[in-house]
C-alpha cells in the first residue's frame, strides 16, 4: 500500500490519522531531511500541511497554514507554498485557494515590513506570479500586490499583459460595469502596470480608462496612463 493510500481518510479514523501523522513526520526527520530554525515544530507544521492537504482535511490544513503564517518566517512560508503547489491535493479548489491566499498575504506583509525577500520565498512565489491571470479574483489581487514589491522582469511583464487582456474581455462583456470586487482587482492590476514602461500595458490601460464605468477604476487608469507615458518618454529621450 503506498503512502498516500495508507494515510487516506477512507482507511484511517481521525485519531489513527493523528498517530500516523506523527509516524510519518518522525520517519521524514530521521531520513535526514534538513530542518531550518531552532524550533522543530516549524518543520512539523510543514509536514502536517503536506499530509492534510493531500488527504483533503481542510480544517487541519488550515490550522497548520495559519500557524506557519503567524511565525512570519520567509523560509518556512516558502516551504509551505512549495508543498501546496506540488502536493497531489485532495482539497476542493476554493479550499486550496484559501490556504494559498493566507500564505501569500503573509508573505506580502513580510516583504513590506522588511523591505527584503529571501531567495527561497521569491522562488516559491514566482510560479504563482507568472500565471496571475489563471487564478481566482481574490488571489489575483493578492498576487498583483505581491509582485509589485519585487518583480520587474520580462516574465512578470508577460504575466501582466495576459491578465490585462483578461481584464479587457471582462470590461467588454460587462459593458464597462464591474462589481466592487472586480474593480478592486483592476485597480491592483493598474498599480502593478504603472511601474513598467510597456506599450502593451499602456494600450490596455487606455482601453480600461475609456470603457470602464467605475469611477475608481477610471481615476486609477488615468494615473497609470500618465505614469507609463512619462516613463516611455523618459526612456525614449535617454536613447
Short mmCIF file of C-alpha atoms in Angstrom, two decimals:
data_model
loop_
_atom_site.label_atom_id
_atom_site.label_comp_id
_atom_site.label_asym_id
_atom_site.label_seq_id
_atom_site.Cartn_x
_atom_site.Cartn_y
_atom_site.Cartn_z
CA UNK A 1 0.00 0.00 0.00
CA UNK A 2 1.52 3.32 -0.97
CA UNK A 3 1.96 6.24 1.45
CA UNK A 4 -0.92 8.30 0.09
CA UNK A 5 -3.33 5.36 0.39
CA UNK A 6 -2.03 4.46 3.85
CA UNK A 7 -2.94 7.87 5.23
CA UNK A 8 -6.20 8.22 3.30
CA UNK A 9 -9.19 9.35 5.39
CA UNK A 10 -11.07 6.40 3.92
CA UNK A 11 -8.77 3.98 5.69
CA UNK A 12 -7.97 5.70 9.00
CA UNK A 13 -10.09 7.27 11.71
CA UNK A 14 -9.21 10.79 12.87
CA UNK A 15 -7.36 9.53 15.96
CA UNK A 16 -5.46 6.98 13.90
CA UNK A 17 -4.56 9.61 11.34
CA UNK A 18 -3.06 11.74 14.12
CA UNK A 19 -0.87 8.80 15.17
CA UNK A 20 0.01 8.15 11.55
CA UNK A 21 1.00 11.78 11.12
CA UNK A 22 3.46 11.51 13.99
CA UNK A 23 4.91 8.32 12.50
CA UNK A 24 5.22 9.97 9.08
CA UNK A 25 6.87 13.10 10.48
CA UNK A 26 9.30 11.06 12.59
CA UNK A 27 10.29 8.96 9.60
CA UNK A 28 10.88 12.05 7.49
CA UNK A 29 13.01 13.68 10.17
CA UNK A 30 15.05 10.51 10.68
CA UNK A 31 15.61 10.21 6.93
CA UNK A 32 17.91 13.23 7.03
CA UNK A 33 15.68 15.96 5.62
CA UNK A 34 17.22 19.27 6.77
CA UNK A 35 15.34 21.24 9.38
CA UNK A 36 15.68 25.02 9.47
CA UNK A 37 15.22 27.20 12.50
CA UNK A 38 15.63 26.37 16.16
CA UNK A 39 12.09 25.10 16.72
CA UNK A 40 11.34 21.76 15.07
CA UNK A 41 7.60 22.48 15.42
CA UNK A 42 8.07 24.63 12.30
CA UNK A 43 9.03 21.53 10.30
CA UNK A 44 6.20 19.56 11.88
CA UNK A 45 3.72 22.14 10.59
CA UNK A 46 5.09 21.96 7.04
CA UNK A 47 4.97 18.18 7.01
CA UNK A 48 1.49 18.15 8.52
CA UNK A 49 0.34 20.70 5.98
CA UNK A 50 1.55 18.40 3.21
CA UNK A 51 -0.27 15.42 4.66
CA UNK A 52 -3.56 17.20 5.41
CA UNK A 53 -3.54 18.91 2.01
CA UNK A 54 -3.02 15.59 0.25
CA UNK A 55 -5.68 13.78 2.29
CA UNK A 56 -8.23 16.57 1.89
CA UNK A 57 -8.58 17.54 5.56
CA UNK A 58 -9.13 21.26 5.17
CA UNK A 59 -9.69 22.34 8.82
CA UNK A 60 -6.43 20.68 9.88
CA UNK A 61 -4.56 22.02 6.84
CA UNK A 62 -5.93 25.50 7.58
CA UNK A 63 -4.69 25.29 11.18
CA UNK A 64 -1.18 24.34 10.04
CA UNK A 65 -1.07 27.08 7.39
CA UNK A 66 -2.27 29.59 9.98
CA UNK A 67 0.46 28.53 12.40
CA UNK A 68 3.08 28.88 9.67
CA UNK A 69 1.79 32.33 8.68
CA UNK A 70 1.80 33.52 12.30
CA UNK A 71 5.55 32.92 12.66
CA UNK A 72 6.44 35.17 9.70
CA UNK A 73 9.46 33.09 8.71
CA UNK A 74 10.09 33.66 5.00
CA UNK A 75 11.90 30.34 4.54
CA UNK A 76 9.07 28.42 6.18
CA UNK A 77 6.50 30.29 4.10
CA UNK A 78 8.50 29.28 1.03
CA UNK A 79 8.44 25.63 2.06
CA UNK A 80 4.69 25.74 2.71
CA UNK A 81 3.99 27.28 -0.72
CA UNK A 82 6.14 24.63 -2.40
CA UNK A 83 4.23 21.93 -0.54
CA UNK A 84 0.86 23.26 -1.66
CA UNK A 85 1.97 23.74 -5.25
CA UNK A 86 3.48 20.27 -5.58
CA UNK A 87 1.07 18.26 -3.43
CA UNK A 88 -1.44 15.92 -5.06
CA UNK A 89 -4.11 17.89 -3.24
CA UNK A 90 -7.31 16.30 -2.06
CA UNK A 91 -8.80 19.69 -1.22
CA UNK A 92 -11.52 21.43 -3.18
CA UNK A 93 -10.36 24.37 -5.33
CA UNK A 94 -11.76 27.07 -3.03
CA UNK A 95 -10.15 25.40 0.00
CA UNK A 96 -6.77 25.26 -1.73
CA UNK A 97 -7.16 28.90 -2.77
CA UNK A 98 -7.84 29.86 0.84
CA UNK A 99 -4.58 28.29 2.01
CA UNK A 100 -2.52 29.82 -0.79
CA UNK A 101 -4.02 33.26 -0.24
CA UNK A 102 -3.35 33.13 3.51
CA UNK A 103 0.31 32.27 2.96
CA UNK A 104 0.88 34.79 0.17
CA UNK A 105 -0.81 37.59 2.12
CA UNK A 106 1.58 36.85 4.98
CA UNK A 107 4.48 36.84 2.52
CA UNK A 108 3.33 40.20 1.13
CA UNK A 109 3.24 41.74 4.62
CA UNK A 110 6.62 40.25 5.46
CA UNK A 111 8.22 41.78 2.35
CA UNK A 112 6.61 45.17 3.00
CA UNK A 113 7.69 45.21 6.63
CA UNK A 114 11.22 44.01 5.97
CA UNK A 115 11.83 45.61 2.56
CA UNK A 116 13.70 42.42 1.58
CA UNK A 117 12.72 38.99 0.32
CA UNK A 118 14.52 35.70 0.90
CA UNK A 119 15.62 33.89 -2.27
CA UNK A 120 13.65 30.82 -1.22
CA UNK A 121 10.44 32.82 -0.86
CA UNK A 122 10.91 34.56 -4.20
CA UNK A 123 11.41 31.18 -5.88
CA UNK A 124 8.21 29.82 -4.31
CA UNK A 125 6.15 32.90 -5.19
CA UNK A 126 7.30 33.22 -8.79
CA UNK A 127 5.31 30.28 -10.23
CA UNK A 128 2.10 31.86 -8.88
CA UNK A 129 3.10 35.32 -10.14
CA UNK A 130 3.98 34.00 -13.59
CA UNK A 131 0.39 32.82 -14.07
CA UNK A 132 -1.62 35.62 -12.43
CA UNK A 133 -4.44 35.52 -15.00
CA UNK A 134 -5.25 31.88 -14.23
CA UNK A 135 -6.07 32.41 -10.55
CA UNK A 136 -9.41 33.35 -8.92
CA UNK A 137 -10.17 37.04 -8.43
CA UNK A 138 -9.25 37.45 -4.76
CA UNK A 139 -5.98 35.58 -5.13
CA UNK A 140 -5.12 37.52 -8.31
CA UNK A 141 -5.38 40.78 -6.38
CA UNK A 142 -3.04 39.48 -3.67
CA UNK A 143 -0.57 38.23 -6.27
CA UNK A 144 -0.55 41.56 -8.08
CA UNK A 145 0.21 43.44 -4.87
CA UNK A 146 2.97 40.98 -4.01
CA UNK A 147 4.58 41.00 -7.45
CA UNK A 148 4.62 44.79 -7.39
CA UNK A 149 7.08 44.62 -4.49
CA UNK A 150 9.92 42.78 -6.22
CA UNK A 151 9.22 41.87 -9.85
CA UNK A 152 10.11 43.85 -13.00
CA UNK A 153 11.43 41.10 -15.28
CA UNK A 154 10.15 40.07 -18.75
CA UNK A 155 8.15 37.11 -17.41
CA UNK A 156 6.33 39.40 -14.97
CA UNK A 157 5.64 41.80 -17.82
CA UNK A 158 4.18 38.92 -19.86
CA UNK A 159 2.07 37.81 -16.90
CA UNK A 160 0.66 41.34 -16.51
CA UNK A 161 -0.09 41.52 -20.22
CA UNK A 162 -2.05 38.26 -20.08
CA UNK A 163 -4.02 39.45 -17.07
CA UNK A 164 -4.63 42.77 -18.81
CA UNK A 165 -6.13 41.01 -21.82
CA UNK A 166 -8.43 39.12 -19.42
CA UNK A 167 -9.50 42.45 -17.89
CA UNK A 168 -10.23 43.86 -21.34
CA UNK A 169 -12.53 40.92 -22.06
CA UNK A 170 -14.34 41.31 -18.74
CA UNK A 171 -14.92 45.03 -19.29
CA UNK A 172 -16.22 44.37 -22.79
CA UNK A 173 -18.50 41.54 -21.66
CA UNK A 174 -19.92 43.66 -18.83
CA UNK A 175 -20.31 46.82 -20.91
CA UNK A 176 -17.85 48.56 -18.59
CA UNK A 177 -19.75 47.78 -15.38
CA UNK A 178 -17.71 45.96 -12.74
CA UNK A 179 -18.60 44.77 -9.28
CA UNK A 180 -16.74 46.25 -6.31
CA UNK A 181 -14.54 43.14 -6.08
CA UNK A 182 -13.78 43.20 -9.81
CA UNK A 183 -12.99 46.91 -9.69
CA UNK A 184 -10.55 46.33 -6.80
CA UNK A 185 -8.79 43.68 -8.86
CA UNK A 186 -8.48 46.03 -11.84
CA UNK A 187 -7.05 48.78 -9.64
CA UNK A 188 -4.50 46.30 -8.29
CA UNK A 189 -3.52 45.45 -11.88
CA UNK A 190 -3.19 49.15 -12.72
CA UNK A 191 -0.95 49.72 -9.69
CA UNK A 192 1.36 46.94 -10.91
CA UNK A 193 1.26 48.02 -14.56
CA UNK A 194 2.25 51.61 -13.80
CA UNK A 195 5.73 50.51 -12.72
CA UNK A 196 6.64 49.27 -16.22
CA UNK A 197 7.22 51.35 -19.34
CA UNK A 198 5.45 48.87 -21.58
CA UNK A 199 3.46 49.92 -24.69
CA UNK A 200 1.16 46.89 -24.44
CA UNK A 201 0.28 47.72 -20.84
CA UNK A 202 -0.26 51.34 -21.91
CA UNK A 203 -2.72 50.30 -24.62
CA UNK A 204 -4.64 48.11 -22.18
CA UNK A 205 -4.68 50.94 -19.64
CA UNK A 206 -6.13 53.34 -22.22
CA UNK A 207 -8.84 50.79 -23.04
CA UNK A 208 -9.71 50.47 -19.36
CA UNK A 209 -9.84 54.23 -18.94
CA UNK A 210 -12.14 54.67 -21.95
CA UNK A 211 -14.54 51.77 -21.33
CA UNK A 212 -14.79 51.26 -17.57
CA UNK A 213 -17.74 52.88 -15.83
CA UNK A 214 -16.43 52.58 -12.27
CA UNK A 215 -15.06 55.95 -11.14
CA UNK A 216 -12.30 54.39 -9.01
CA UNK A 217 -11.11 52.35 -11.98
CA UNK A 218 -11.18 55.29 -14.38
CA UNK A 219 -9.19 57.51 -11.99
CA UNK A 220 -6.64 54.75 -11.36
CA UNK A 221 -6.33 54.11 -15.11
CA UNK A 222 -5.78 57.81 -15.74
CA UNK A 223 -2.95 57.91 -13.21
CA UNK A 224 -1.38 54.73 -14.57
CA UNK A 225 -1.57 56.02 -18.15
CA UNK A 226 0.24 59.20 -17.10
CA UNK A 227 2.98 57.25 -15.31
CA UNK A 228 3.58 54.83 -18.19
CA UNK A 229 3.60 57.62 -20.77
CA UNK A 230 6.11 59.58 -18.67
CA UNK A 231 8.29 56.51 -18.29
CA UNK A 232 8.21 55.73 -22.02
CA UNK A 233 9.02 59.35 -22.89
CA UNK A 234 11.96 59.38 -20.48
CA UNK A 235 13.25 56.13 -21.93
CA UNK A 236 12.97 57.46 -25.48
CA UNK A 237 14.77 60.67 -24.53
CA UNK A 238 17.58 58.71 -22.87
CA UNK A 239 18.06 56.64 -26.03
#
